[in-house]
Amino acid sequence: LGRVAQPIAPAVFGPFRQICDSCGPQSDGAVSSAHATMSPYLLSPEQLGSALPHVLQLAEMHFQSQCLFTVVKLGVPNIIGDETLSVPQIAANIPGKTNEDALLRCMRLLACTGVFEESAGQNGECLFCLTPTGALLQTGLAQPSMACGITHWMEKPMWNAWSNLPDFVAGNLDKPPFESANGQPVFDYYRDHPESADTFHEFMSAFSTAELPIVASDHFVNWESMADKTVIDVGGSLGFVMGAVAEQFPDLTCMSFDLPEVIESIEGDGASEDVELVAGDMFDPSSIPKGDVIFMKHILQNWPDKEASRILKACSAAIPQDGKVIVVDPVLPDPGKAKAHHKQAFCYDMLSMTIGGQERTHGQWEALAHSAGFKIEQVTKTPLPLCQVIVLTKG
């Protein structure tokens, strides 16, 4: 059924309808199974023939992501490198007793999705090499690695959070899915679980690397107009963004501001000499250093409006009346304007919702800015859908 190429004949439509009835919504005691359809949309056999494989394709996506997590966790991309290896050769380099049959089956699926390239050996065995996509899952090299992102999204704390989504949407939970699944808000959890926090911060740094050509360019952010001013990157993590900005615009004084545990983990270890690292709490106005411009990239999306407004108000206290706040986040399309190319932004909106945050439309950004005493001066579109530049000034 997953790969139906021709329309399903009317002869099998009746049995399939029985199967659909048996697969209908089931109650687990948490979410109501009362899904009465007042005006049903019934498909023709021709429509069913194209809609069914699409539904199954959507539903099976997590099969691929779990296999991806498995090979990353086992270090398979690093083992393969630029070679072509059999599963026994790969397994010989994995600590412990690897289930070679299970690994083979995972890798064959990932070969069909473009992570590996499969070929046949002299004895009829499967051989695998990395594709460019798979090469991005290697670690410890002088090139970007997305292994941290796979681990961050797929490790149990985040994976378990998604299982709470139906109850959250149904209104049966009063806390975001991540907090409901793990007993703590996401950033409290990372504070107490450094192994997860390290992966998160590494992934954010990888994101920053990909976005540096945008945010460190005068074409999208008018850095030239800020000469001799002080810019504070609130939630600046490892300081990579301000390091790139300071390199391009040496007349700026650049600071990276983050939680004490984050600053302590990086100070003297890869930090840019051109960036001052400052520890504090972005909800505490007294701990944010004074400056002329506040810069925040992928910070406000992690918080609902109430907390996001508190952050903006704290930032407002750190800048003068003519100061600015530069926000780099997605801007969701207005109702009726969503297109296929907005899919990534909506995916991140779901991720934000799972941890307790949200992405925003232009109107929602205006309302948030107004709640904290700001107004939108300018929104600059960039080629990256998750990286739109929103400039706020005091209202």
Short mmCIF file of C-alpha atoms in Angstrom, two decimals:
data_model
loop_
_atom_site.label_atom_id
_atom_site.label_comp_id
_atom_site.label_asym_id
_atom_site.label_seq_id
_atom_site.Cartn_x
_atom_site.Cartn_y
_atom_site.Cartn_z
CA LEU A 1 0.00 0.00 0.00
CA GLY A 2 2.88 2.35 0.75
CA ARG A 3 3.88 2.56 -2.90
CA VAL A 4 0.60 2.40 -4.84
CA ALA A 5 1.31 3.54 -8.39
CA GLN A 6 -2.10 3.01 -9.98
CA PRO A 7 -5.56 4.08 -8.77
CA ILE A 8 -7.11 1.49 -6.48
CA ALA A 9 -9.84 -0.40 -8.24
CA PRO A 10 -13.40 -0.16 -6.94
CA ALA A 11 -13.28 -3.90 -6.18
CA VAL A 12 -10.80 -3.34 -3.35
CA PHE A 13 -12.33 -0.07 -2.16
CA GLY A 14 -14.91 -1.88 0.00
CA PRO A 15 -12.39 -4.04 1.91
CA PHE A 16 -10.11 -1.04 2.32
CA ARG A 17 -13.00 0.92 3.85
CA GLN A 18 -13.37 -1.88 6.42
CA ILE A 19 -9.65 -1.66 7.20
CA CYS A 20 -9.95 2.10 7.64
CA ASP A 21 -12.86 1.63 10.02
CA SER A 22 -10.80 -0.74 12.15
CA CYS A 23 -7.88 1.73 12.16
CA GLY A 24 -10.01 4.69 13.25
CA PRO A 25 -9.31 6.85 16.30
CA GLN A 26 -8.79 4.78 19.43
CA SER A 27 -9.07 6.13 22.96
CA ASP A 28 -6.21 5.51 25.37
CA GLY A 29 -8.11 7.16 28.17
CA ALA A 30 -6.30 10.47 27.69
CA VAL A 31 -7.66 11.86 24.44
CA SER A 32 -11.33 11.54 23.57
CA SER A 33 -12.21 9.27 20.66
CA ALA A 34 -15.36 11.23 19.78
CA HIS A 35 -14.44 12.42 16.28
CA ALA A 36 -17.83 12.69 14.63
CA THR A 37 -17.60 14.06 11.09
CA MET A 38 -20.60 16.26 10.39
CA SER A 39 -19.95 16.54 6.67
CA PRO A 40 -17.51 13.85 5.48
CA TYR A 41 -15.17 14.29 2.52
CA LEU A 42 -15.39 10.94 0.71
CA LEU A 43 -12.66 10.08 -1.79
CA SER A 44 -13.10 8.52 -5.18
CA PRO A 45 -11.00 5.43 -5.95
CA GLU A 46 -8.73 7.62 -8.08
CA GLN A 47 -8.19 10.10 -5.27
CA LEU A 48 -7.59 7.29 -2.81
CA GLY A 49 -4.88 5.88 -5.06
CA SER A 50 -2.79 9.04 -4.71
CA ALA A 51 -3.75 10.09 -1.18
CA LEU A 52 -3.05 6.79 0.55
CA PRO A 53 0.69 6.54 -0.23
CA HIS A 54 1.12 10.18 0.74
CA VAL A 55 -0.46 9.59 4.15
CA LEU A 56 1.71 6.53 4.75
CA GLN A 57 4.81 8.43 3.66
CA LEU A 58 4.07 11.13 6.23
CA ALA A 59 3.39 8.58 8.97
CA GLU A 60 6.58 6.60 8.36
CA MET A 61 9.02 9.52 8.53
CA HIS A 62 10.02 8.67 12.08
CA PHE A 63 11.22 5.26 10.88
CA GLN A 64 13.97 7.08 9.01
CA SER A 65 14.80 9.52 11.79
CA GLN A 66 15.16 6.74 14.36
CA CYS A 67 17.50 4.85 12.04
CA LEU A 68 19.44 8.07 11.53
CA PHE A 69 19.76 8.51 15.30
CA THR A 70 20.93 4.91 15.62
CA VAL A 71 23.81 5.19 13.15
CA VAL A 72 24.87 8.57 14.59
CA LYS A 73 24.86 7.21 18.13
CA LEU A 74 26.97 4.22 17.04
CA GLY A 75 29.42 6.46 15.15
CA VAL A 76 28.85 4.72 11.82
CA PRO A 77 29.56 7.78 9.61
CA ASN A 78 32.99 8.25 11.26
CA ILE A 79 33.76 4.56 10.85
CA ILE A 80 32.98 4.62 7.12
CA GLY A 81 34.69 7.94 6.34
CA ASP A 82 35.75 7.94 2.69
CA GLU A 83 35.78 4.14 2.43
CA THR A 84 33.25 1.56 1.25
CA LEU A 85 32.62 -1.02 3.96
CA SER A 86 30.45 -4.04 4.71
CA VAL A 87 28.32 -4.26 7.82
CA PRO A 88 30.72 -6.76 9.49
CA GLN A 89 33.58 -4.33 8.87
CA ILE A 90 31.56 -1.48 10.37
CA ALA A 91 30.42 -3.59 13.33
CA ALA A 92 34.02 -4.58 14.11
CA ASN A 93 34.69 -0.93 14.94
CA ILE A 94 31.65 -0.47 17.20
CA PRO A 95 32.20 -1.23 20.90
CA GLY A 96 30.23 -4.18 22.23
CA LYS A 97 28.38 -6.89 20.34
CA THR A 98 26.55 -5.22 17.47
CA ASN A 99 23.36 -6.75 16.07
CA GLU A 100 24.64 -6.85 12.50
CA ASP A 101 21.31 -7.82 10.95
CA ALA A 102 19.56 -4.88 12.63
CA LEU A 103 22.33 -2.50 11.57
CA LEU A 104 22.12 -3.76 7.98
CA ARG A 105 18.39 -3.13 7.87
CA CYS A 106 18.77 0.37 9.27
CA MET A 107 21.47 1.22 6.75
CA ARG A 108 19.54 -0.12 3.78
CA LEU A 109 16.63 2.17 4.62
CA LEU A 110 18.99 5.12 5.01
CA ALA A 111 20.58 4.26 1.66
CA CYS A 112 17.15 4.69 0.09
CA THR A 113 16.85 8.13 1.70
CA GLY A 114 20.25 9.39 0.53
CA VAL A 115 22.41 9.03 3.66
CA PHE A 116 24.45 6.08 2.37
CA GLU A 117 25.11 4.66 -1.06
CA GLU A 118 24.64 0.91 -1.29
CA SER A 119 26.52 -1.45 -3.59
CA ALA A 120 27.13 -5.21 -3.77
CA GLY A 121 30.39 -6.88 -2.77
CA GLN A 122 32.08 -9.82 -4.49
CA ASN A 123 30.25 -12.28 -2.28
CA GLY A 124 26.87 -10.63 -2.70
CA GLU A 125 27.02 -8.72 0.58
CA CYS A 126 25.88 -5.12 0.95
CA LEU A 127 28.57 -2.45 0.93
CA PHE A 128 28.03 1.14 2.05
CA CYS A 129 29.76 4.47 1.52
CA LEU A 130 28.76 7.95 2.62
CA THR A 131 26.88 10.38 0.42
CA PRO A 132 27.46 14.13 0.94
CA THR A 133 24.44 14.04 3.28
CA GLY A 134 25.96 11.21 5.28
CA ALA A 135 29.33 12.97 5.37
CA LEU A 136 27.68 15.77 7.39
CA LEU A 137 27.09 13.24 10.17
CA GLN A 138 30.81 12.73 10.78
CA THR A 139 32.21 14.45 13.86
CA GLY A 140 35.53 16.02 14.83
CA LEU A 141 36.42 17.27 11.34
CA ALA A 142 37.16 20.70 9.89
CA GLN A 143 33.67 20.91 8.41
CA PRO A 144 30.18 21.33 9.84
CA SER A 145 28.60 18.32 11.54
CA MET A 146 24.88 17.77 11.97
CA ALA A 147 25.34 14.75 14.23
CA CYS A 148 24.68 17.01 17.23
CA GLY A 149 21.36 18.05 15.73
CA ILE A 150 20.27 14.46 15.17
CA THR A 151 21.19 13.63 18.76
CA HIS A 152 19.50 16.75 20.16
CA TRP A 153 16.23 16.12 18.35
CA MET A 154 16.12 12.35 18.77
CA GLU A 155 17.46 11.68 22.27
CA LYS A 156 14.86 10.39 24.71
CA PRO A 157 14.04 13.66 26.53
CA MET A 158 12.97 15.32 23.28
CA TRP A 159 11.53 12.19 21.69
CA ASN A 160 9.38 11.49 24.74
CA ALA A 161 8.11 15.06 24.66
CA TRP A 162 6.52 14.52 21.25
CA SER A 163 4.43 11.65 22.62
CA ASN A 164 2.64 14.21 24.81
CA LEU A 165 1.63 16.38 21.85
CA PRO A 166 -1.88 14.90 21.40
CA ASP A 167 -2.75 15.53 25.06
CA PHE A 168 -1.28 19.03 24.90
CA VAL A 169 -3.29 19.95 21.82
CA ALA A 170 -6.43 18.40 23.35
CA GLY A 171 -6.04 20.70 26.34
CA ASN A 172 -5.36 17.90 28.81
CA LEU A 173 -1.94 19.23 29.85
CA ASP A 174 -1.22 22.55 31.51
CA LYS A 175 2.50 22.37 30.77
CA PRO A 176 4.40 22.13 27.47
CA PRO A 177 5.07 18.59 26.20
CA PHE A 178 8.76 18.66 27.11
CA GLU A 179 8.11 19.71 30.69
CA SER A 180 5.27 17.20 31.02
CA ALA A 181 7.49 14.37 29.78
CA ASN A 182 10.63 15.26 31.73
CA GLY A 183 9.36 16.98 34.87
CA GLN A 184 11.27 20.21 34.18
CA PRO A 185 11.15 23.11 31.74
CA VAL A 186 13.60 22.56 28.91
CA PHE A 187 16.35 24.93 30.04
CA ASP A 188 16.15 23.77 33.66
CA TYR A 189 16.54 20.24 32.34
CA TYR A 190 19.62 21.19 30.34
CA ARG A 191 21.08 22.90 33.41
CA ASP A 192 20.79 19.65 35.35
CA HIS A 193 21.76 17.34 32.47
CA PRO A 194 24.99 18.67 30.93
CA GLU A 195 25.23 15.79 28.47
CA SER A 196 22.03 17.04 26.80
CA ALA A 197 23.02 20.68 27.22
CA ASP A 198 26.36 20.10 25.47
CA THR A 199 24.60 18.64 22.43
CA PHE A 200 22.10 21.51 22.40
CA HIS A 201 24.80 24.20 22.51
CA GLU A 202 26.85 22.40 19.85
CA PHE A 203 23.80 22.30 17.60
CA MET A 204 23.09 25.99 18.17
CA SER A 205 26.71 26.75 17.24
CA ALA A 206 26.35 24.68 14.07
CA PHE A 207 23.21 26.66 13.24
CA SER A 208 25.10 29.89 13.84
CA THR A 209 27.89 28.80 11.52
CA ALA A 210 25.41 28.27 8.69
CA GLU A 211 23.79 31.64 9.35
CA LEU A 212 26.97 33.70 9.78
CA PRO A 213 27.04 34.86 6.14
CA ILE A 214 23.61 36.41 6.80
CA VAL A 215 23.92 37.89 10.27
CA ALA A 216 27.51 39.11 9.86
CA SER A 217 26.73 40.81 6.55
CA ASP A 218 25.99 44.51 6.25
CA HIS A 219 23.59 43.59 3.46
CA PHE A 220 21.04 42.19 5.94
CA VAL A 221 22.05 43.90 9.21
CA ASN A 222 23.20 47.51 9.00
CA TRP A 223 26.31 47.04 11.14
CA GLU A 224 28.11 49.96 9.47
CA SER A 225 25.62 52.38 11.02
CA MET A 226 26.57 51.09 14.49
CA ALA A 227 30.25 52.03 14.36
CA ASP A 228 31.73 52.74 17.82
CA LYS A 229 28.65 51.26 19.51
CA THR A 230 28.36 48.33 21.90
CA VAL A 231 26.40 45.27 20.76
CA ILE A 232 25.31 42.61 23.26
CA ASP A 233 24.33 39.18 21.96
CA VAL A 234 21.77 38.05 24.55
CA GLY A 235 21.79 34.27 24.68
CA GLY A 236 24.98 34.36 22.63
CA SER A 237 26.11 30.89 23.75
CA LEU A 238 29.65 30.20 22.52
CA GLY A 239 30.11 33.71 21.11
CA PHE A 240 30.61 32.64 17.50
CA VAL A 241 28.16 35.18 16.09
CA MET A 242 29.70 38.19 17.81
CA GLY A 243 33.15 36.88 16.93
CA ALA A 244 32.25 36.92 13.23
CA VAL A 245 30.65 40.37 13.54
CA ALA A 246 33.68 41.78 15.38
CA GLU A 247 35.99 40.40 12.70
CA GLN A 248 34.02 42.09 9.92
CA PHE A 249 33.31 45.33 11.82
CA PRO A 250 36.21 46.01 14.22
CA ASP A 251 34.78 49.41 15.22
CA LEU A 252 32.05 47.61 17.17
CA THR A 253 32.40 46.54 20.79
CA CYS A 254 30.89 43.06 20.94
CA MET A 255 29.71 41.08 23.97
CA SER A 256 28.23 37.61 24.30
CA PHE A 257 25.84 37.27 27.24
CA ASP A 258 24.61 33.93 28.54
CA LEU A 259 24.01 31.90 31.68
CA PRO A 260 26.98 31.47 34.06
CA GLU A 261 27.28 27.73 33.35
CA VAL A 262 27.48 28.43 29.62
CA ILE A 263 30.11 31.15 29.97
CA GLU A 264 32.17 29.05 32.39
CA SER A 265 32.20 26.18 29.92
CA ILE A 266 33.68 28.24 27.08
CA GLU A 267 35.80 30.94 28.69
CA GLY A 268 39.38 30.48 27.51
CA ASP A 269 38.36 27.59 25.28
CA GLY A 270 37.86 28.81 21.76
CA ALA A 271 36.37 32.16 22.71
CA SER A 272 37.13 35.05 20.36
CA GLU A 273 39.56 37.61 21.76
CA ASP A 274 37.39 40.33 20.22
CA VAL A 275 34.30 39.34 22.22
CA GLU A 276 33.75 40.00 25.91
CA LEU A 277 31.93 37.12 27.63
CA VAL A 278 29.41 38.18 30.27
CA ALA A 279 27.42 35.87 32.55
CA GLY A 280 23.92 36.63 33.79
CA ASP A 281 20.21 36.01 33.41
CA MET A 282 18.27 37.59 30.56
CA PHE A 283 15.19 37.82 32.78
CA ASP A 284 17.14 39.99 35.25
CA PRO A 285 17.60 43.55 33.91
CA SER A 286 20.39 44.23 36.41
CA SER A 287 22.59 41.46 35.00
CA ILE A 288 22.44 42.50 31.32
CA PRO A 289 25.40 44.79 30.53
CA LYS A 290 24.68 48.28 29.25
CA GLY A 291 25.06 48.84 25.54
CA ASP A 292 23.59 50.45 22.46
CA VAL A 293 22.22 47.45 20.59
CA ILE A 294 20.78 44.14 21.79
CA PHE A 295 21.11 41.23 19.39
CA MET A 296 19.06 38.04 19.84
CA LYS A 297 19.15 35.13 17.43
CA HIS A 298 16.75 32.23 17.96
CA ILE A 299 16.03 33.26 21.54
CA LEU A 300 12.50 34.70 21.67
CA GLN A 301 11.15 31.74 19.69
CA ASN A 302 11.92 29.56 22.72
CA TRP A 303 9.47 31.43 24.94
CA PRO A 304 5.73 32.16 25.01
CA ASP A 305 4.62 35.77 24.81
CA LYS A 306 4.59 36.45 28.55
CA GLU A 307 8.21 35.40 29.07
CA ALA A 308 9.34 36.84 25.72
CA SER A 309 7.90 40.20 26.76
CA ARG A 310 9.82 39.99 30.06
CA ILE A 311 13.05 39.37 28.13
CA LEU A 312 12.42 42.37 25.88
CA LYS A 313 11.66 44.59 28.87
CA ALA A 314 14.89 43.48 30.55
CA CYS A 315 16.78 44.26 27.33
CA SER A 316 15.08 47.66 27.13
CA ALA A 317 16.61 48.61 30.48
CA ALA A 318 20.08 47.91 29.09
CA ILE A 319 19.91 50.27 26.09
CA PRO A 320 19.26 54.03 25.74
CA GLN A 321 16.10 55.57 24.34
CA ASP A 322 17.58 55.54 20.83
CA GLY A 323 18.88 51.97 21.24
CA LYS A 324 17.78 49.04 19.11
CA VAL A 325 16.96 45.37 19.51
CA ILE A 326 17.82 43.17 16.55
CA VAL A 327 15.89 39.91 16.55
CA VAL A 328 16.79 37.07 14.17
CA ASP A 329 13.94 34.55 14.03
CA PRO A 330 11.42 33.23 11.52
CA VAL A 331 8.42 35.33 10.52
CA LEU A 332 5.50 33.04 9.79
CA PRO A 333 3.22 33.88 6.86
CA ASP A 334 -0.11 35.52 7.50
CA PRO A 335 -3.30 33.39 7.31
CA GLY A 336 -3.92 32.12 3.81
CA LYS A 337 -0.35 32.89 2.70
CA ALA A 338 1.40 29.64 3.72
CA LYS A 339 3.22 27.89 0.87
CA ALA A 340 5.35 24.77 0.56
CA HIS A 341 8.56 26.75 1.15
CA HIS A 342 7.26 27.76 4.59
CA LYS A 343 7.29 24.14 5.77
CA GLN A 344 10.60 24.45 7.61
CA ALA A 345 9.41 27.47 9.58
CA PHE A 346 6.24 25.64 10.61
CA CYS A 347 8.29 22.61 11.64
CA TYR A 348 10.29 24.84 13.95
CA ASP A 349 7.08 26.35 15.26
CA MET A 350 6.04 22.84 16.31
CA LEU A 351 9.44 22.27 17.91
CA SER A 352 9.12 25.59 19.73
CA MET A 353 5.65 24.65 20.93
CA THR A 354 6.93 21.33 22.25
CA ILE A 355 9.45 23.06 24.51
CA GLY A 356 7.11 25.92 25.43
CA GLY A 357 7.89 28.60 22.83
CA GLN A 358 6.45 29.77 19.54
CA GLU A 359 7.24 31.24 16.17
CA ARG A 360 5.28 34.36 15.19
CA THR A 361 3.63 36.09 12.26
CA HIS A 362 4.39 39.74 11.56
CA GLY A 363 1.28 40.73 13.46
CA GLN A 364 2.28 38.61 16.46
CA TRP A 365 5.76 40.17 16.43
CA GLU A 366 4.14 43.62 16.42
CA ALA A 367 1.96 42.71 19.41
CA LEU A 368 4.92 41.26 21.33
CA ALA A 369 7.06 44.33 20.62
CA HIS A 370 4.25 46.66 21.72
CA SER A 371 3.79 44.73 24.98
CA ALA A 372 7.40 45.54 25.92
CA GLY A 373 7.38 49.17 24.80
CA PHE A 374 8.92 48.61 21.35
CA LYS A 375 7.78 48.97 17.77
CA ILE A 376 8.98 47.28 14.60
CA GLU A 377 11.21 49.58 12.60
CA GLN A 378 12.09 47.14 9.84
CA VAL A 379 11.86 43.49 8.80
CA THR A 380 14.53 42.31 6.36
CA LYS A 381 13.95 39.07 4.49
CA THR A 382 16.94 36.82 3.93
CA PRO A 383 17.47 33.67 1.81
CA LEU A 384 17.20 31.54 4.98
CA PRO A 385 13.57 31.02 6.09
CA LEU A 386 14.53 30.68 9.76
CA CYS A 387 16.72 33.76 9.71
CA GLN A 388 14.64 36.92 9.18
CA VAL A 389 15.96 40.18 10.68
CA ILE A 390 13.51 42.18 12.81
CA VAL A 391 14.68 45.56 14.08
CA LEU A 392 12.88 46.98 17.12
CA THR A 393 13.10 50.52 18.47
CA LYS A 394 11.56 51.99 21.59
CA GLY A 395 8.02 53.18 21.00
#
